[in-house]
Every structure is written in structure tokens, then in C-alpha cells.
Amino acid sequence: MAKQYETVIGLEVHVELATATKIFCGCSTKFGGAPNTHTCPVCTGMPGSLPVLNKQVVDYALALGLAANCRVNRTCKFDRKNYFYPDNPQNYQISQLYLPICHDGYLEIMTSSGKKKIRIHEMHMEEDAGKLIHDEWEDCSLVDYNRSGVPLVEIVSEPDMRNSEEVIAYLEKLRLICQYLGVSDCKLQEGSMRADVNLSVREAGSSELGTRTEMKNLNSFKAIARAIEGERERQIELLEEGRSVQQETRRWDDNKEFSYAMRSKEDAKDYRYFPDPDLPPVVISEAWTRQIRERQPELQEEKAQRYEREFALSPYDASLLTQSRHLADLFEQTVSLLEQKQIAGAPKKAANWFIGETLRLLKDRGMETEELHFTPEHLADLIVVCEKGEVNNQTAKKVFGKIFDEDIEPISYIEENGLKSVTDTGMLERVVEKVLAQNPKTAEEYQSGKTKVLGFLVGQVMKEMRGKADPQAVNRLLTEKLQ
Ligand code: ADP
Ligand code: MG
Ligand code: ZN
């Protein structure tokens, strides 16, 4: 019988913090400036320059650590990780090895097989490196130090994940927490979240860990899933052939769907870590952690529970609306505007527009939730107009499309485009009579019991009215006239 294998995965995730300035100098962290314009002697490693720790970095790292159920080291220290590479102007990276800021936490994830805790080994602060640009035409390499010194938190998990579904659930959970806390936007494509996948396989039932490889260059959840599948198969094949897995760092090429060895895996000792003599230890007092705890915003689960309780939404709706903090904020603002306008059942009405139309249009336009840019006032105004019966459902959806894309102001838009439903019953009556006169056969069919034809007649009236009638009113009037 063929051997059964189990996949074992641990992640090292780098999250770029959304501070205004770098971790050890006052340079801007803004993405995309002209090369080497966001630099100074500190972040370009000039001799004699001295680093000064940005307090905001510690605040953010603490907020993240607490949200991930970690324990905080009362004193944490910075160490130098020495390596020579042109993206690293000091020839060492300031990181934390011996006393990281947080340790021993966990995230609870949800997959198709239920809830599971993924333990976090530790979290530490460090600085990012510069960016190398390899120019094949000029046959040279260029370096941009704008990213050098941008603050990162590295989150190291225990090897607790067993498949790509768990890995993606873990990353999504981490991303959601970061977004709710406002500490990072966590975009894999832009590199503000980077995940290295450590993977090994072992015979099912074994309690020993196999030899692992570490995979880098994973720029999307899809790439991560493919890389895990590919690496698992590669390792099993090696073992089946009686060969062994080499501990090494591999680079995933998502176009070729293949990873290749970059370097044999280095150990901590290869980096000659030692305490950074330029930076004093950071003492994190009880009062400091308490202050961070008190400032901690409501996170996704709490928010979802509050929606169920306060807004009487279903657990499913509450979880959909809280999958992005931005979406949840827009939703809550819409609800409170509707409540000010004394619209009954405001939460349910707003929820319908977010879950129905907003999510549908996001998918249709291929947009991220974070890219939503309409003003809640505009949606609230549209809902009010609907409530008054001034536009019918179909028109309202069209107007919402305009709000979604261009954030138009619905009241004047409806006015200017003559989209108001005709509430003039006299006019509606005349049209109904006209349609009945034009379709005597259909009217007879209806009267002889074929009530299905009513839909056709409603359609004819709507067409005559150019869609500007309330279909229910048309329905009512037609039935009346036919009896
Ligand atoms: P290093 O210091 O060499 O980077 P660590 O012990 O810090 O190694 O582990 C790095 C990551 O690799 C962690 O997320 C850990 O869970 C994971 N890991 C360690 N051993 C294994 C293994 N045998 N299989 C899969 N993942 C592993
Ligand atoms: Mg490591
Ligand atoms: Zn600088």
C-alpha cells in the first residue's frame, strides 16, 4: 500500500507597519517616491549616524501582539543580523532575536473542518531592506533605499498548519486584525504583507518533524496555494525515491509553477547576531500595555456579535459586513444616517444594499473592498427616496450603480434624468386602459383563468411608462381593471 503523507507548515509573515516615518529615522515611509529621495544618513548606513526608535512602531507591534493573544516581554532588545548584500547599506539588519517584543500567542482560524488554534511562536520588530532593480539592458543593478528602514513586524507561527486552506485562513485572519487595528494594509501584491512558507512532509501518524524548506516570493493567496501543492509533491517524490529533502530556501516562480533552490538554509549562527550597542533596551511597563489595551478598537468578531445583538442581523450577514473594516464603517455610517431620518428598520435596509448590491458590484468590477469610495450620505438619500416610493427598485439599483462608480448625488441625479416614478394615477390608468385595448386577446385569456399572462401586461405598461412606474401599482391597477 502506498504511504500516506502529512504536510506540516509554519509561516514567517512580514507586515509593513503604516507609520508615517521609518523605524530609526524621520524619513517618510511613503511608497513610490523617486528612488533614494526618502533617505538620510541613518537609513543609508552612513558611518557615525545613530538610530532613534520610533515609538509608534512599538505601539503598533504591541497592539498586534495583544490582538494575537501574545505575551509581552517587559524588556525587549534589538540585535544586529549581519549579512552582506547591496540592499542592506549597514551590512546588518536591526532585528530582534534574543528578546522579541511578544511571544506565545495564537490566532483562531475557521476552515471547512471547523475552528483551530494556530500558535504564534513570537513576534518581533525589524527594519526593511532597500530594493534592488536589475537592469538587463544596461547590464547593471541599481538600488533604491526608500524602503530601507521601513518598520516591519515579523510574526513567526508554530508548525501548526496542515494544508493551504489553513494557511490562507491564517493569513486572512492576520490581515483582518491588522486592518482593524490600522497598523498595516497588508497587501500581498504590493509587498506590505509577505509570507514565507516553511514546509515539510512526514508519514501520517509520525510525531517527528521532517526536514523543511522555506519558500519565498509568494505574491498572492493563489500563488501560496499552488506553491504548497507543488512543494508537497516535490518532497514526497524525493522521499519515495529514497532520497532526502535538503533544508534550503527556495524561490517560487508562479508562471512556471515551479520552485528552485536559492541557497542552502542558513542558521541563526550564520548571521553572527549580537545586541545592537546603539539602541537601549525597550522597557514596556504595565501602564504602557494597559494604555494600548484600552485604545484597542472593536475587532471583527466583537463587531459581528454586536451587529447580531443591536441590529438583529443574522450571523451570516453580520460576518459578511465585517469582513472589511472599511465596509463595516460605511455600513454603520449609513445606518446612523437612516436612523436620523427616522427610517424604520434602518439596519436591515442598509444591510440589504451592502450585502446585495455593494458586494455584487465589487465582484463585478473586480475591486477590493478597500477601494469602495462612495459617500454613505448618498446611499442613505437613495434609500429614503426608495422608501417614499419615488423610484422603483430597478431604477434604484441603476442609480446605486452610479453612486458606486462615480459617487453621484442621487436626488439631483434622479431629478435631472427624469427617473422619478410616475405617481400620477390618472396617467397610469390611461396607460393601463390603452394596453388592455391593444391586447384584447390577452385580456380574455386572463379572464378565462390564465392568470400567468398578467406578467406580460405589466411588462407592456412598464414599457409604455419607460420604466418609471411602480410595478406593484401597475399590477394592482391591471388586476382591478380585468375583474
Ligand atoms: P529559523 O530560525 O531557521 O528561521 P525557526 O525555528 O525560527 O527557523 O522556524 C521558522 C519557521 O519554520 C517557523 O514558522 C516554524 O514553525 C517553521 N518550521 C520549523 N520547523 C519546521 C518543519 N519541520 N516543518 C515545517 N515548518 C517548520
Ligand atoms: Mg526565521
Ligand atoms: Zn532615513
PDB file of C-alpha atoms in Angstrom, residues 373-382 395-417 419:
ATOM      1  CA  HIS A 373     -15.295  55.216  -2.284  1.00  0.00           C
ATOM      2  CA  PHE A 374     -18.937  56.287  -2.170  1.00  0.00           C
ATOM      3  CA  THR A 375     -20.299  58.600   0.495  1.00  0.00           C
ATOM      4  CA  PRO A 376     -22.746  56.981   2.927  1.00  0.00           C
ATOM      5  CA  GLU A 377     -24.958  60.122   2.663  1.00  0.00           C
ATOM      6  CA  HIS A 378     -25.604  59.305  -0.979  1.00  0.00           C
ATOM      7  CA  LEU A 379     -26.707  55.752  -0.274  1.00  0.00           C
ATOM      8  CA  ALA A 380     -28.839  56.914   2.661  1.00  0.00           C
ATOM      9  CA  ASP A 381     -30.556  59.520   0.438  1.00  0.00           C
ATOM     10  CA  LEU A 382     -31.267  56.849  -2.149  1.00  0.00           C
ATOM     11  CA  THR A 395     -34.276  52.365 -11.099  1.00  0.00           C
ATOM     12  CA  ALA A 396     -32.827  52.493  -7.593  1.00  0.00           C
ATOM     13  CA  LYS A 397     -30.339  49.774  -8.490  1.00  0.00           C
ATOM     14  CA  LYS A 398     -29.282  51.707 -11.564  1.00  0.00           C
ATOM     15  CA  VAL A 399     -28.838  54.883  -9.533  1.00  0.00           C
ATOM     16  CA  PHE A 400     -26.848  52.944  -6.976  1.00  0.00           C
ATOM     17  CA  GLY A 401     -24.545  51.746  -9.758  1.00  0.00           C
ATOM     18  CA  LYS A 402     -23.806  55.434 -10.424  1.00  0.00           C
ATOM     19  CA  ILE A 403     -23.215  56.091  -6.727  1.00  0.00           C
ATOM     20  CA  PHE A 404     -20.915  53.075  -6.581  1.00  0.00           C
ATOM     21  CA  ASP A 405     -18.861  54.107  -9.617  1.00  0.00           C
ATOM     22  CA  GLU A 406     -18.960  57.896  -9.510  1.00  0.00           C
ATOM     23  CA  ASP A 407     -20.394  58.779  -6.115  1.00  0.00           C
ATOM     24  CA  ILE A 408     -23.131  60.887  -7.738  1.00  0.00           C
ATOM     25  CA  GLU A 409     -25.648  62.762  -5.616  1.00  0.00           C
ATOM     26  CA  PRO A 410     -28.834  60.687  -6.090  1.00  0.00           C
ATOM     27  CA  ILE A 411     -31.587  63.256  -5.512  1.00  0.00           C
ATOM     28  CA  SER A 412     -30.471  65.670  -8.210  1.00  0.00           C
ATOM     29  CA  TYR A 413     -29.421  62.784 -10.449  1.00  0.00           C
ATOM     30  CA  ILE A 414     -32.931  61.304 -10.324  1.00  0.00           C
ATOM     31  CA  GLU A 415     -34.399  64.754 -10.939  1.00  0.00           C
ATOM     32  CA  GLU A 416     -32.122  65.616 -13.852  1.00  0.00           C
ATOM     33  CA  ASN A 417     -32.613  62.269 -15.567  1.00  0.00           C
ATOM     34  CA  LEU A 419     -36.224  58.895 -13.189  1.00  0.00           C
TER      35      LEU A 419
END
